[in-house]
Coordinates of C-alpha atoms and ligand atoms in Angstrom, one line a residue:
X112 CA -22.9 29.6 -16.4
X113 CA -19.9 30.9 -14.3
X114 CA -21.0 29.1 -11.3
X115 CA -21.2 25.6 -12.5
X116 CA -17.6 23.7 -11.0
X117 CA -19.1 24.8 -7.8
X118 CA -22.6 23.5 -8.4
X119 CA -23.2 19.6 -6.7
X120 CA -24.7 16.9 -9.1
X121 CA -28.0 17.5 -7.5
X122 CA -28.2 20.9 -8.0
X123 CA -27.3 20.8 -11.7
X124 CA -29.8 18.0 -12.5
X125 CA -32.2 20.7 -11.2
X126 CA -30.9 23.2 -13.4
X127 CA -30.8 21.1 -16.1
X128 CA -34.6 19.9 -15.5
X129 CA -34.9 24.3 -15.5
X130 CA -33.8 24.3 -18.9
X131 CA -30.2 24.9 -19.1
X132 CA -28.5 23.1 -21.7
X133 CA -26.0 20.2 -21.3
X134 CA -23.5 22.4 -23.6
X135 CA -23.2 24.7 -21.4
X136 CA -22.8 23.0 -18.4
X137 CA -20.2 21.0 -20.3
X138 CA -18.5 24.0 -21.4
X139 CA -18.2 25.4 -17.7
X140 CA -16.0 22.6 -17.3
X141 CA -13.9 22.5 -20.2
X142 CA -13.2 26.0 -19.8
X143 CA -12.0 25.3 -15.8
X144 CA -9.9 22.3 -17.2
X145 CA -8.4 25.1 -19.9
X146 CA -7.5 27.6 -16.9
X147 CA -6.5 24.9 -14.3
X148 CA -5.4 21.7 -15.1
X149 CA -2.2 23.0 -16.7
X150 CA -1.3 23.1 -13.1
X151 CA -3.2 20.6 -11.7
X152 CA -2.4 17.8 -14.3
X153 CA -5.8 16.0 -13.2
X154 CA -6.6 14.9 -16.7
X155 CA -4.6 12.2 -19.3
X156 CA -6.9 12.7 -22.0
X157 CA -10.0 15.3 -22.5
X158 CA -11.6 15.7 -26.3
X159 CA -13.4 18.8 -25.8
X160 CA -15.0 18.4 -29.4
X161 CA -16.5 15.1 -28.8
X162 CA -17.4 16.2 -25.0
X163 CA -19.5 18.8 -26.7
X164 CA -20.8 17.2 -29.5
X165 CA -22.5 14.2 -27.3
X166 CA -23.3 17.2 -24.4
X167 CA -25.6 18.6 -27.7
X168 CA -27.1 15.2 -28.1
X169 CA -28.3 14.7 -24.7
X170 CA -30.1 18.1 -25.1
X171 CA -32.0 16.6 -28.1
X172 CA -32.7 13.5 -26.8
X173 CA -36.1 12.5 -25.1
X174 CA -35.1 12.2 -21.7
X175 CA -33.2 15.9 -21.7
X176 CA -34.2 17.5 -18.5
X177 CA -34.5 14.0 -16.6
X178 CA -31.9 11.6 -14.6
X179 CA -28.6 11.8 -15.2
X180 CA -28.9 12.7 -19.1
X181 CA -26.6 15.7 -20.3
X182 CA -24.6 15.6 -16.4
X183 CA -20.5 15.5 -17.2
X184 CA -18.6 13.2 -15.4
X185 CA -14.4 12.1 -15.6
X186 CA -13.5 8.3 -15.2
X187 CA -10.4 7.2 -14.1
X188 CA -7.9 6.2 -16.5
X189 CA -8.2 2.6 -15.5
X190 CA -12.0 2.0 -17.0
X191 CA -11.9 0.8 -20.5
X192 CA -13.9 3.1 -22.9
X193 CA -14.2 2.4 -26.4
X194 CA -12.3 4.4 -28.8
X195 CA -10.9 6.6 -25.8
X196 CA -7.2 6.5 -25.1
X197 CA -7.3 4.3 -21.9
X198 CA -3.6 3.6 -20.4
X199 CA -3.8 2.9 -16.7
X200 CA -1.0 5.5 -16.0
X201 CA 1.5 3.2 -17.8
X202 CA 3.9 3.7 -20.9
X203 CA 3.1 -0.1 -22.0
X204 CA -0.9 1.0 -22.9
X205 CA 0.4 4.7 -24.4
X206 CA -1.8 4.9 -27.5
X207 CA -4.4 1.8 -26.5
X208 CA -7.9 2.5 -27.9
X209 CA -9.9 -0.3 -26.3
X210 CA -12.6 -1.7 -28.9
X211 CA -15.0 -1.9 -25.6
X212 CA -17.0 -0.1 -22.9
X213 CA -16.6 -1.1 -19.4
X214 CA -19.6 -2.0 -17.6
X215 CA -19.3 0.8 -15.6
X216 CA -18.6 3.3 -18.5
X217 CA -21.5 1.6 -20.3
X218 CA -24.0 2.2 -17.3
X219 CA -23.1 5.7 -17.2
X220 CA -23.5 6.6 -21.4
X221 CA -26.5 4.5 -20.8
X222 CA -27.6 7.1 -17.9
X223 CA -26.8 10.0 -20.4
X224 CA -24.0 11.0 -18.8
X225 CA -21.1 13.6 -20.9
X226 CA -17.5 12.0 -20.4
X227 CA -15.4 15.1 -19.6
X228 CA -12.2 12.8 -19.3
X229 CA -10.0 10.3 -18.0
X230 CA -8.3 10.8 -15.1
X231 CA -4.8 10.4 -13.8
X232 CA -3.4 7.5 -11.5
X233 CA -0.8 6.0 -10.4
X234 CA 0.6 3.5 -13.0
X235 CA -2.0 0.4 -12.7
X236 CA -3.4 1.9 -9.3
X237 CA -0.4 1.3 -7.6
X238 CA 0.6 4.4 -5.1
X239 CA -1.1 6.6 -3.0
X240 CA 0.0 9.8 -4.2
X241 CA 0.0 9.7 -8.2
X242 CA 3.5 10.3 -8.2
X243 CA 3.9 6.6 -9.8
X244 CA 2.1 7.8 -13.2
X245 CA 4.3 7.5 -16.2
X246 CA 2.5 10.6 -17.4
X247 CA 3.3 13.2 -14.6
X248 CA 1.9 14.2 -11.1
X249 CA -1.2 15.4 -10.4
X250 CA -1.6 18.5 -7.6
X251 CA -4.0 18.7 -4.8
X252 CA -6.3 21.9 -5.4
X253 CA -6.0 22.6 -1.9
X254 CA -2.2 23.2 -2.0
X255 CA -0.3 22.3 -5.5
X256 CA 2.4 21.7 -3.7
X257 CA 1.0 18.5 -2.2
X258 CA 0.0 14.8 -3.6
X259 CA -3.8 14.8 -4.4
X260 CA -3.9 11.1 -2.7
X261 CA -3.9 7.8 -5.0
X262 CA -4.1 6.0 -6.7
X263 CA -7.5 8.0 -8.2
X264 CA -5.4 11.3 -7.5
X265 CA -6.7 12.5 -11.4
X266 CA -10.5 12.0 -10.1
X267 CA -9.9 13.6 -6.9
X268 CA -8.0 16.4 -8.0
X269 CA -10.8 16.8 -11.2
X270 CA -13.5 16.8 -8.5
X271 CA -11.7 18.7 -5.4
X272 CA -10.6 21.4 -8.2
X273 CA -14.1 22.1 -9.7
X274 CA -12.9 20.3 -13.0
X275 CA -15.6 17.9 -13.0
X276 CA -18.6 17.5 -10.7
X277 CA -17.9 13.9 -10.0
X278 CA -15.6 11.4 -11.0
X279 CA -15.0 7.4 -10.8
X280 CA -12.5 6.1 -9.1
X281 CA -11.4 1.9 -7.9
X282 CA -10.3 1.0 -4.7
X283 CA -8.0 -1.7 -4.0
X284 CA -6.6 -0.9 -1.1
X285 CA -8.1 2.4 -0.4
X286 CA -7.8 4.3 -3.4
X287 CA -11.1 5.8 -3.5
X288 CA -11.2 6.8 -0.1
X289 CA -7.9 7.9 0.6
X290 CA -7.6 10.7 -2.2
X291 CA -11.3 11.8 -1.3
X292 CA -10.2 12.2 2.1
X293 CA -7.2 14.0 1.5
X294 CA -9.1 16.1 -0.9
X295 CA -12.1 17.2 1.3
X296 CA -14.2 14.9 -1.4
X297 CA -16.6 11.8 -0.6
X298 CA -15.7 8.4 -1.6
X299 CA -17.0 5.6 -1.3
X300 CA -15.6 1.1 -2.3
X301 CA -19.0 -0.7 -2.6
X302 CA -19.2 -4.4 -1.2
X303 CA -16.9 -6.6 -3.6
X304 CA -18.8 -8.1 -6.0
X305 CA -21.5 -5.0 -6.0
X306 CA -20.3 -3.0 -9.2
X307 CA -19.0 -4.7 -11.7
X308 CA -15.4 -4.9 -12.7
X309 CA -15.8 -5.5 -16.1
X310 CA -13.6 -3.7 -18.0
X311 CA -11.6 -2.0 -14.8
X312 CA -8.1 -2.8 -15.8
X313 CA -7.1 -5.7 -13.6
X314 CA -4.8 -4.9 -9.9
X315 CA -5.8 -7.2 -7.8
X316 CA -8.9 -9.0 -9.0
X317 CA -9.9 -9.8 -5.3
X318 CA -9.9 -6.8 -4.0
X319 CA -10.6 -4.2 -7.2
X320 CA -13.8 -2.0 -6.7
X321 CA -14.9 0.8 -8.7
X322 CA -16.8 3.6 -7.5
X323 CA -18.1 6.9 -7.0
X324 CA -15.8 10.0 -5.8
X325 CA -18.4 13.6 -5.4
X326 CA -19.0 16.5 -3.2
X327 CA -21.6 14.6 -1.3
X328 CA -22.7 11.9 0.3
X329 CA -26.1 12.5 -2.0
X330 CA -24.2 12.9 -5.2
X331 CA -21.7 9.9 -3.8
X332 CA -25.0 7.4 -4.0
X333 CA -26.6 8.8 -6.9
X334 CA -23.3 7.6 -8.3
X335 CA -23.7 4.2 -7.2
X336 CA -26.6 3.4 -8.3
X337 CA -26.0 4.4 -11.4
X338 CA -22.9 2.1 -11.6
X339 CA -23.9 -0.8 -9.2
X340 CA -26.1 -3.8 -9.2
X341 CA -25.3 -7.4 -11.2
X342 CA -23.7 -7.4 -14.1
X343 CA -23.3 -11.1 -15.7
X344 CA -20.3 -10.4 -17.4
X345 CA -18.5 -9.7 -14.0
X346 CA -18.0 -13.8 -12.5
X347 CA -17.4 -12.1 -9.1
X348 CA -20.6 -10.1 -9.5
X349 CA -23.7 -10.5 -6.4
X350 CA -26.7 -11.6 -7.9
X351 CA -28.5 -9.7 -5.4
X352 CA -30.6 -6.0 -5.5
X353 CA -28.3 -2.7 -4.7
X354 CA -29.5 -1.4 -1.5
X355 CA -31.4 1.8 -2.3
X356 CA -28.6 4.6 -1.6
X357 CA -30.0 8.1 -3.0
X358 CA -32.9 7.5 -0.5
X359 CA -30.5 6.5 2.6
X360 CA -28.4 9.5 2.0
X361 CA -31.4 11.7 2.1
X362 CA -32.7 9.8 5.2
X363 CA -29.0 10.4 6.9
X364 CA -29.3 14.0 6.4
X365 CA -32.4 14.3 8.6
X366 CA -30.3 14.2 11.4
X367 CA -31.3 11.3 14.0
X368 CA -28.8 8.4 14.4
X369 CA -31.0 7.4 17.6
X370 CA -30.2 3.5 18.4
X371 CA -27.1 3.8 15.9
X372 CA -24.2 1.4 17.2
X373 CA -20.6 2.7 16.2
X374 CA -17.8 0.5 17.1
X375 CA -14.3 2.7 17.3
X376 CA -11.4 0.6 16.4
X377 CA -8.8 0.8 18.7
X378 CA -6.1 -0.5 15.9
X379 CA -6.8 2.1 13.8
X380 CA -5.7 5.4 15.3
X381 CA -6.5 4.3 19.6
X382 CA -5.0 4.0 22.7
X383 CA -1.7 2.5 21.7
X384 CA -2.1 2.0 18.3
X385 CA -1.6 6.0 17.4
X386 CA 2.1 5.7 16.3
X387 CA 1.8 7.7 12.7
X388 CA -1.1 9.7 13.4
X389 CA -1.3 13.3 13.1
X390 CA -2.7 14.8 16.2
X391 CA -4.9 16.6 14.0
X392 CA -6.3 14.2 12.1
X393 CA -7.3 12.0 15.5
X394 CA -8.5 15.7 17.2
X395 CA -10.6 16.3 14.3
X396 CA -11.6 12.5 14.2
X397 CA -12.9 13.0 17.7
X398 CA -14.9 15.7 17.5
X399 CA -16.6 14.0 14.8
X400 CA -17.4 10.9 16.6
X401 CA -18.9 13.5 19.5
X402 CA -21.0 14.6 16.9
X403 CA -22.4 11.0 16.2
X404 CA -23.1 10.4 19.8
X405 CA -24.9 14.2 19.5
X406 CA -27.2 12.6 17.2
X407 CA -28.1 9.7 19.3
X408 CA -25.7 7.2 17.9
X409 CA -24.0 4.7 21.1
X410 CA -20.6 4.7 20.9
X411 CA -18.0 2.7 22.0
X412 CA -14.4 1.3 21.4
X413 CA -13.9 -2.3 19.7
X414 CA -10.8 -4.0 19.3
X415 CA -10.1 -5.8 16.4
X416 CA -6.3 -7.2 16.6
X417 CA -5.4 -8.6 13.2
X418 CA -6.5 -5.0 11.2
X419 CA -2.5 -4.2 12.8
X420 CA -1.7 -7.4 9.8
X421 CA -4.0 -6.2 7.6
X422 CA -0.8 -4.0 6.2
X423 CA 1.7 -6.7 5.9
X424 CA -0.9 -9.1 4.3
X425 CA -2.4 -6.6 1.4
X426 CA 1.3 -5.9 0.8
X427 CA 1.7 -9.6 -0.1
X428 CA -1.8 -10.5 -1.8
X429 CA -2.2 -7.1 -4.2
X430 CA 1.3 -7.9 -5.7
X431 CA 0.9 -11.4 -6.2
X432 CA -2.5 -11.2 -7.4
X433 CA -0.4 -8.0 -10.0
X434 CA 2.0 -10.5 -11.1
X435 CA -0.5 -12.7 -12.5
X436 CA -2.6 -10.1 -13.7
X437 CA 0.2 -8.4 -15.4
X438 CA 1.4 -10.9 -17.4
X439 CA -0.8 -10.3 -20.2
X440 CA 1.1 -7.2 -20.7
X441 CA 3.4 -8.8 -22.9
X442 CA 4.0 -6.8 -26.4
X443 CA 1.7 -8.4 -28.6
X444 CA -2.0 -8.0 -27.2
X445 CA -1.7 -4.2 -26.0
X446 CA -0.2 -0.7 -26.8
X447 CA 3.8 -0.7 -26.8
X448 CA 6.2 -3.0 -28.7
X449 CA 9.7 -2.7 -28.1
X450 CA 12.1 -4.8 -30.3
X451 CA 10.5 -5.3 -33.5
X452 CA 13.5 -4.5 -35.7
X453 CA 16.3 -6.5 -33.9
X454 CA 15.0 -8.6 -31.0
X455 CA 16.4 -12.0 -31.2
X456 CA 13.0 -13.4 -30.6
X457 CA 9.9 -13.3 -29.2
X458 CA 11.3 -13.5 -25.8
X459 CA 13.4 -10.4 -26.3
X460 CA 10.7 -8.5 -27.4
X461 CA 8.5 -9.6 -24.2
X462 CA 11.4 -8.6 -22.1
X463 CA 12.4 -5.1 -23.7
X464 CA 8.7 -4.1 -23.9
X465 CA 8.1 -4.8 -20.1
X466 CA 11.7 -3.4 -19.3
X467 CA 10.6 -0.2 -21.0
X468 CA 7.1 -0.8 -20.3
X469 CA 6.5 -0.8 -16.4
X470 CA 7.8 2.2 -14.3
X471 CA 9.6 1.0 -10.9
X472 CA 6.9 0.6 -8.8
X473 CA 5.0 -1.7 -11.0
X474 CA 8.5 -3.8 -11.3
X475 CA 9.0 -4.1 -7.6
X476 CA 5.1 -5.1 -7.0
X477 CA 5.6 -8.2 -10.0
X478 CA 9.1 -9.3 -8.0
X479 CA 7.4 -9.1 -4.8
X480 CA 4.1 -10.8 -6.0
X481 CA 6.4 -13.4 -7.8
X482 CA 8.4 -14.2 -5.2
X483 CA 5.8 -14.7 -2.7
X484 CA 4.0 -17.3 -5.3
X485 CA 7.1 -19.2 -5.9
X486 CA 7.2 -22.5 -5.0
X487 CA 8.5 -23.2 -1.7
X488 CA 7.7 -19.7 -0.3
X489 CA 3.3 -19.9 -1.2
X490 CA 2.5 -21.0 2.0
X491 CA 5.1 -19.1 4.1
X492 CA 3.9 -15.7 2.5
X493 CA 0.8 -16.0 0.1
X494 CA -0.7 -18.9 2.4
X495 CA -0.3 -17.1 5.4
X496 CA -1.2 -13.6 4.3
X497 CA -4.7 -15.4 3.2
X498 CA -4.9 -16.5 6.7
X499 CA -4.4 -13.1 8.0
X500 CA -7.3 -12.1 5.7
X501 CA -9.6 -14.6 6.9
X502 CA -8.7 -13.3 10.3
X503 CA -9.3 -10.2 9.4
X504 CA -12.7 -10.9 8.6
X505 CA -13.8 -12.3 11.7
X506 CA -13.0 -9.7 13.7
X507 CA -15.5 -7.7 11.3
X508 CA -18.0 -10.5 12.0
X509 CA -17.2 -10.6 15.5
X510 CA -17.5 -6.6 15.7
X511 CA -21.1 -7.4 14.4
X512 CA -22.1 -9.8 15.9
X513 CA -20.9 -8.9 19.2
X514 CA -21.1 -11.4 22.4
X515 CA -24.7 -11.6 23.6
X516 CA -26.2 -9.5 21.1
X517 CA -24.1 -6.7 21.6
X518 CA -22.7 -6.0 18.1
X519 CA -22.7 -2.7 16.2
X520 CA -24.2 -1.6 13.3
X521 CA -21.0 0.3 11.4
X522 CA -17.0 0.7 12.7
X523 CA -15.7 3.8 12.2
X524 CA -11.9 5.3 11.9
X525 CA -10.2 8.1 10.4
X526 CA -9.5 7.3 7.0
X527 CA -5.6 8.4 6.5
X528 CA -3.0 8.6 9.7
X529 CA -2.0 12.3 8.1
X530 CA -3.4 14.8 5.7
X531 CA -2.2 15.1 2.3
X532 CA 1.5 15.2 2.3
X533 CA 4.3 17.4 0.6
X534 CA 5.1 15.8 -3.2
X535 CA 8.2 14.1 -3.4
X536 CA 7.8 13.7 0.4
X537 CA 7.5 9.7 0.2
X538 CA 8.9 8.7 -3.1
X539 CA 12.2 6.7 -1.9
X540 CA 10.3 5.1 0.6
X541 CA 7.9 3.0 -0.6
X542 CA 7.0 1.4 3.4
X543 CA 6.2 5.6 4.7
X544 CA 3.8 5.6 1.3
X545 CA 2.5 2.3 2.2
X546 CA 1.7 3.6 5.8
X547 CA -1.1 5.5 4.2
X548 CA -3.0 2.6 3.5
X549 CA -3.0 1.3 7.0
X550 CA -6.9 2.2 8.1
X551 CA -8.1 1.1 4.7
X552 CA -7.0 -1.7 4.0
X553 CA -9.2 -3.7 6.9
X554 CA -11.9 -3.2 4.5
X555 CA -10.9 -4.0 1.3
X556 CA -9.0 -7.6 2.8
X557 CA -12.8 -8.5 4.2
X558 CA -14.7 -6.8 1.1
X559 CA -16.8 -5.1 3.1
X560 CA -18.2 -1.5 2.0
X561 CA -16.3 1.5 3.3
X562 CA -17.0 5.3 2.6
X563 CA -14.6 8.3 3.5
X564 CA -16.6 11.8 4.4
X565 CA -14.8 14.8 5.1
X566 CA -15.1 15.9 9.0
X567 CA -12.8 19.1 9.1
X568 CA -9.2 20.8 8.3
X569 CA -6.3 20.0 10.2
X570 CA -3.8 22.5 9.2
X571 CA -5.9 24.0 6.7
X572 CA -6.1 20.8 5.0
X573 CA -8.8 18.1 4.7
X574 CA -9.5 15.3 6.7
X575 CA -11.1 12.4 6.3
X576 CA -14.0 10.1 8.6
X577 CA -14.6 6.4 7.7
X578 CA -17.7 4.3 8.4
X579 CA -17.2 0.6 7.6
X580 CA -20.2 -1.4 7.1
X581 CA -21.1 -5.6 6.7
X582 CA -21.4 -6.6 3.3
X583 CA -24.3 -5.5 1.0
X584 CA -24.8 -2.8 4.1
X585 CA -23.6 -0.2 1.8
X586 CA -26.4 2.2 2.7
X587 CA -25.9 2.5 5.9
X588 CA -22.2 4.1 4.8
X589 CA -24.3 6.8 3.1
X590 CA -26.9 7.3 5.3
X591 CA -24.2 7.8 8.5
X592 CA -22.1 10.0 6.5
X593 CA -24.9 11.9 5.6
X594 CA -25.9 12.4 8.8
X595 CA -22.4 13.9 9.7
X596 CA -22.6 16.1 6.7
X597 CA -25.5 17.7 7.6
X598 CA -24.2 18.4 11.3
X599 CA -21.2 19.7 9.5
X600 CA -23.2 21.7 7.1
X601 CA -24.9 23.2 9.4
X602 CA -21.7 25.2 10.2
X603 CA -22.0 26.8 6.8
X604 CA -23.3 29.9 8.5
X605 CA -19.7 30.4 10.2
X606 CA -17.7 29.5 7.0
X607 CA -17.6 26.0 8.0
X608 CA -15.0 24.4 5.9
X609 CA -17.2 22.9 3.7
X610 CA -17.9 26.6 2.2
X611 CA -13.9 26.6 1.6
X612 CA -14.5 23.8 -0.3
X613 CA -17.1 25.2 -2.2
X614 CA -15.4 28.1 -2.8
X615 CA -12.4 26.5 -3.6
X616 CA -13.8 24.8 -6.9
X617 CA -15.1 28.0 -8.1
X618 CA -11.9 29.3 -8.2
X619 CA -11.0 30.3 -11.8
X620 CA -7.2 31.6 -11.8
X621 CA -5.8 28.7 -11.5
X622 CA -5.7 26.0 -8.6
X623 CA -3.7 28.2 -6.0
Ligands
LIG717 N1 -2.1 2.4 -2.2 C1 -2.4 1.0 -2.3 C2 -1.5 0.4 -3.2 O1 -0.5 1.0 -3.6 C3 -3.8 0.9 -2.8 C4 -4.0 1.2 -4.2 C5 -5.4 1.0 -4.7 O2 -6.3 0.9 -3.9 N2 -5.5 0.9 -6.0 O3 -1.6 -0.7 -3.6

């Protein structure tokens, strides 16, 4: 089944229901993570045995042929799975077996799913590129000489590159959407609370969202659902139903936005807020937004001042909430030890093992987090970056709400300032790798859901739309994206670039 890495999850459930085998779908992608991931370096750990071995039991079992059963999929190095190597990108989990499933990785076995792999990231989801993994960089399939987007760089790079059909990610700050935009992918950060986070490896426990990275906005929400909903080991977790998405998606793709409201925001990319945007990210960014209005959607331009804080305050809340999180990490509960045969005491071995432990950027995210929890300095930078959050959230209210019944129904942005940039372009300056956070970050402050959809190539190189929607409005992300998809699709007959990206992941020689 040569043609598998470029099949979408859809149409290999329909295979599948046809009779093909699991095995060999599975096999399709082992053998395109054997030619390309050498190069790619999407994958921290694949077991090709025991990826075939359950792909043979989902054949036998009774629901073969049905749902998700015998469909491979990569998670992200961050979700626990039991008995898998699970190390959040860092040297202080190297050789951690977790005795556990995450929620998420439960839901999906549960679903039948094959686990191809986990999936590189920047060391405890911190970066944008996945240059901050202790294990190595990961490539973008589109050009190996550029970052794949992070933190979820491994899923994006698995999915863009045809070495997987879909992939998990988590989003803290953006890290779902901004590798799937700069990777021509889908992604989409659920409503807090609406997937589970037991089991994620803990960032920022405020803001940390796992979810689905695909192809399409169809295979995006098939994803979801099989991932989302309450979970009572979660204390975070909405007690509420998932809205349906699968059916929203396929509603979106009809084609009619008529009635649609679409608030613009001016901070993110407008008139005088365009500093750091490539002029080919806000052309193609444009067009699409035209396209909306094609489809009947009413568009216009809403300001919402304190998204230009939103930066400043995730850069204080994300470490803080780190430092604390991080602290379990201590040389006793977890993976490395450093100082057993001549550590004074227990102390010295906490200290060695997170001196050897943590890569840089982790360090500098603990002293920054720390500092701004100190006493004496909480309410000058923890208190006040809450503020900004709250803040922040009212201008989403007020964007719905609107003065006199004039709110809209979703705000939209593009979803990076630039397309993927040139490895090592970034590394020495950690506020230029911040910067590409800046229209993501609105969202996850406010915990609001937020999908990324491809919407062209600037430069021969993906870019990426954003539709931000209230909370538990998650299918309205799905079913506006897939409404843009389909106009975009559409192009397919003039080797629109979503055929490149077809094409792309069928590739066999290699990612270049
Ligand atoms: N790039 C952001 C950071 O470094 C967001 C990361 C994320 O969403 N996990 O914190």
């Amino acid at each position: 089944m040569s043609d598998v890495p470029s099949m979408n999850v859809d149409e290999l459930q329909a295979a599948l229901a046809d009779g093909a085998t699991s095995v060999d779908v599975t096999r399709a992608y082992l053998d395109r993570i054997a030619a390309a991931d050498g190069e790619l370096g999407a994958y921290l750990h694949v077991d090709p045995e025991a990826a075939l071995a359950r792909a043979a039991e989902m054949d036998s079992a009774g629901t073969r042929g049905t749902g998700l059963t015998g469909i491979p999929i990569a998670l992200k190095d961050v979700v626990v799975t039991e008995g898998v190597p699970t190390t959040s990108g860092s040297k202080i989990l190297e050789g951690w077996k977790p005795p556990y499933d995450a929620t998420v990785a439960a839901r999906l076995k549960a679903a039948g799913t094959v686990l191809l792999g986990k999936t590189n990231m920047d060391e405890f989801a911190m970066g944008s590129s996945t240059e901050n993994s202790a294990y190595g960089v990961t490539r973008n399939p589109w050009d190996p000489q550029r970052i794949p987007g992070g933190s979820s760089g491994g899923s994006s790079a698995a999915v863009a590159g045809g070495l997987a059909p879909w992939a998990i990610g988590t989003d803290t700050g953006g890290s779902i959407r901004q590798p799937a935009a700069l990777t021509g992918l889908v992604g989409h950060k659920p409503t807090y609370g609406s997937v589970s986070r037991y089991g994620l490896i803990a960032f920022s426990s405020s803001l940390d969202q796992a979810g689905p990275m695909a192809r399409t906005v169809l295979d995006a929400a098939l994803l979801h659902e099989a991932i989302g909903g309450y979970d009572p080991l979660d204390s975070t977790s909405i007690d509420a139903p998932l809205p349906v998405l699968a059916e929203a998606a396929r509603r979106g793709a009809e084609g009619s936005l008529a009635g649609l409201r679409v608030g613009v925001v001016r901070e993110l990319g407008g008139e005088g807020h365009a500093d750091g945007y490539e002029d080919g990210v806000l052309t193609s960014f444009g067009a699409a937004v035209a396209r909306l209005e094609a489809m009947g959607a009413e568009v216009r331009e809403i300001s919402c001042p304190a998204f230009d804080l939103a930066l400043a305050a995730y850069y204080l809340i994300a470490p803080s909430e780190a430092s604390s999180n991080l602290a379990r990490f201590d040389g006793v509960r977890y993976g490395l030890r450093v100082g057993d045969d001549g550590a004074r005491d227990l102390d010295e071995v906490m200290a060695l093992t997170r001196e050897q432990g943590f890569g840089p950027e982790v360090k500098r995210r603990i002293i920054l987090g720390t500092y701004a929890l100190s006493s004496g300095y909480y309410e000058a930078y923890y208190g006040q970056a809450q503020k900004v959050r709250t803040l922040i959230s009212r201008d989403f209210s007020a964007a719905w709400d609107g003065r006199n019944g004039d709110g809209v129904d979703v705000l939209v942005s593009p979803t990076t300032p630039t397309v993927a940039f040139p490895l090592g372009a970034r590394v020495d300056d950690p506020i230029a790798m911040y910067a590409a956070d800046l229209c993501t970050l609105p969202a996850s402050l406010a915990g609001v859901p937020a999908i990324s959809v491809p919407c062209g190539l600037s430069e021969g190189l993906p870019v990426g739309f954003q539709i931000m929607a209230p909370a538990l409005a998650d299918d309205r992300c799905y079913r506006v994206a897939a409404a843009l998809e389909a106009a975009l699709t559409d192009e397919r007959g003039d080797r629109g670039f979503l055929d490149q990206l077809a094409a792309r992941a069928a590739t066999t020689e290699g990612a270049a």
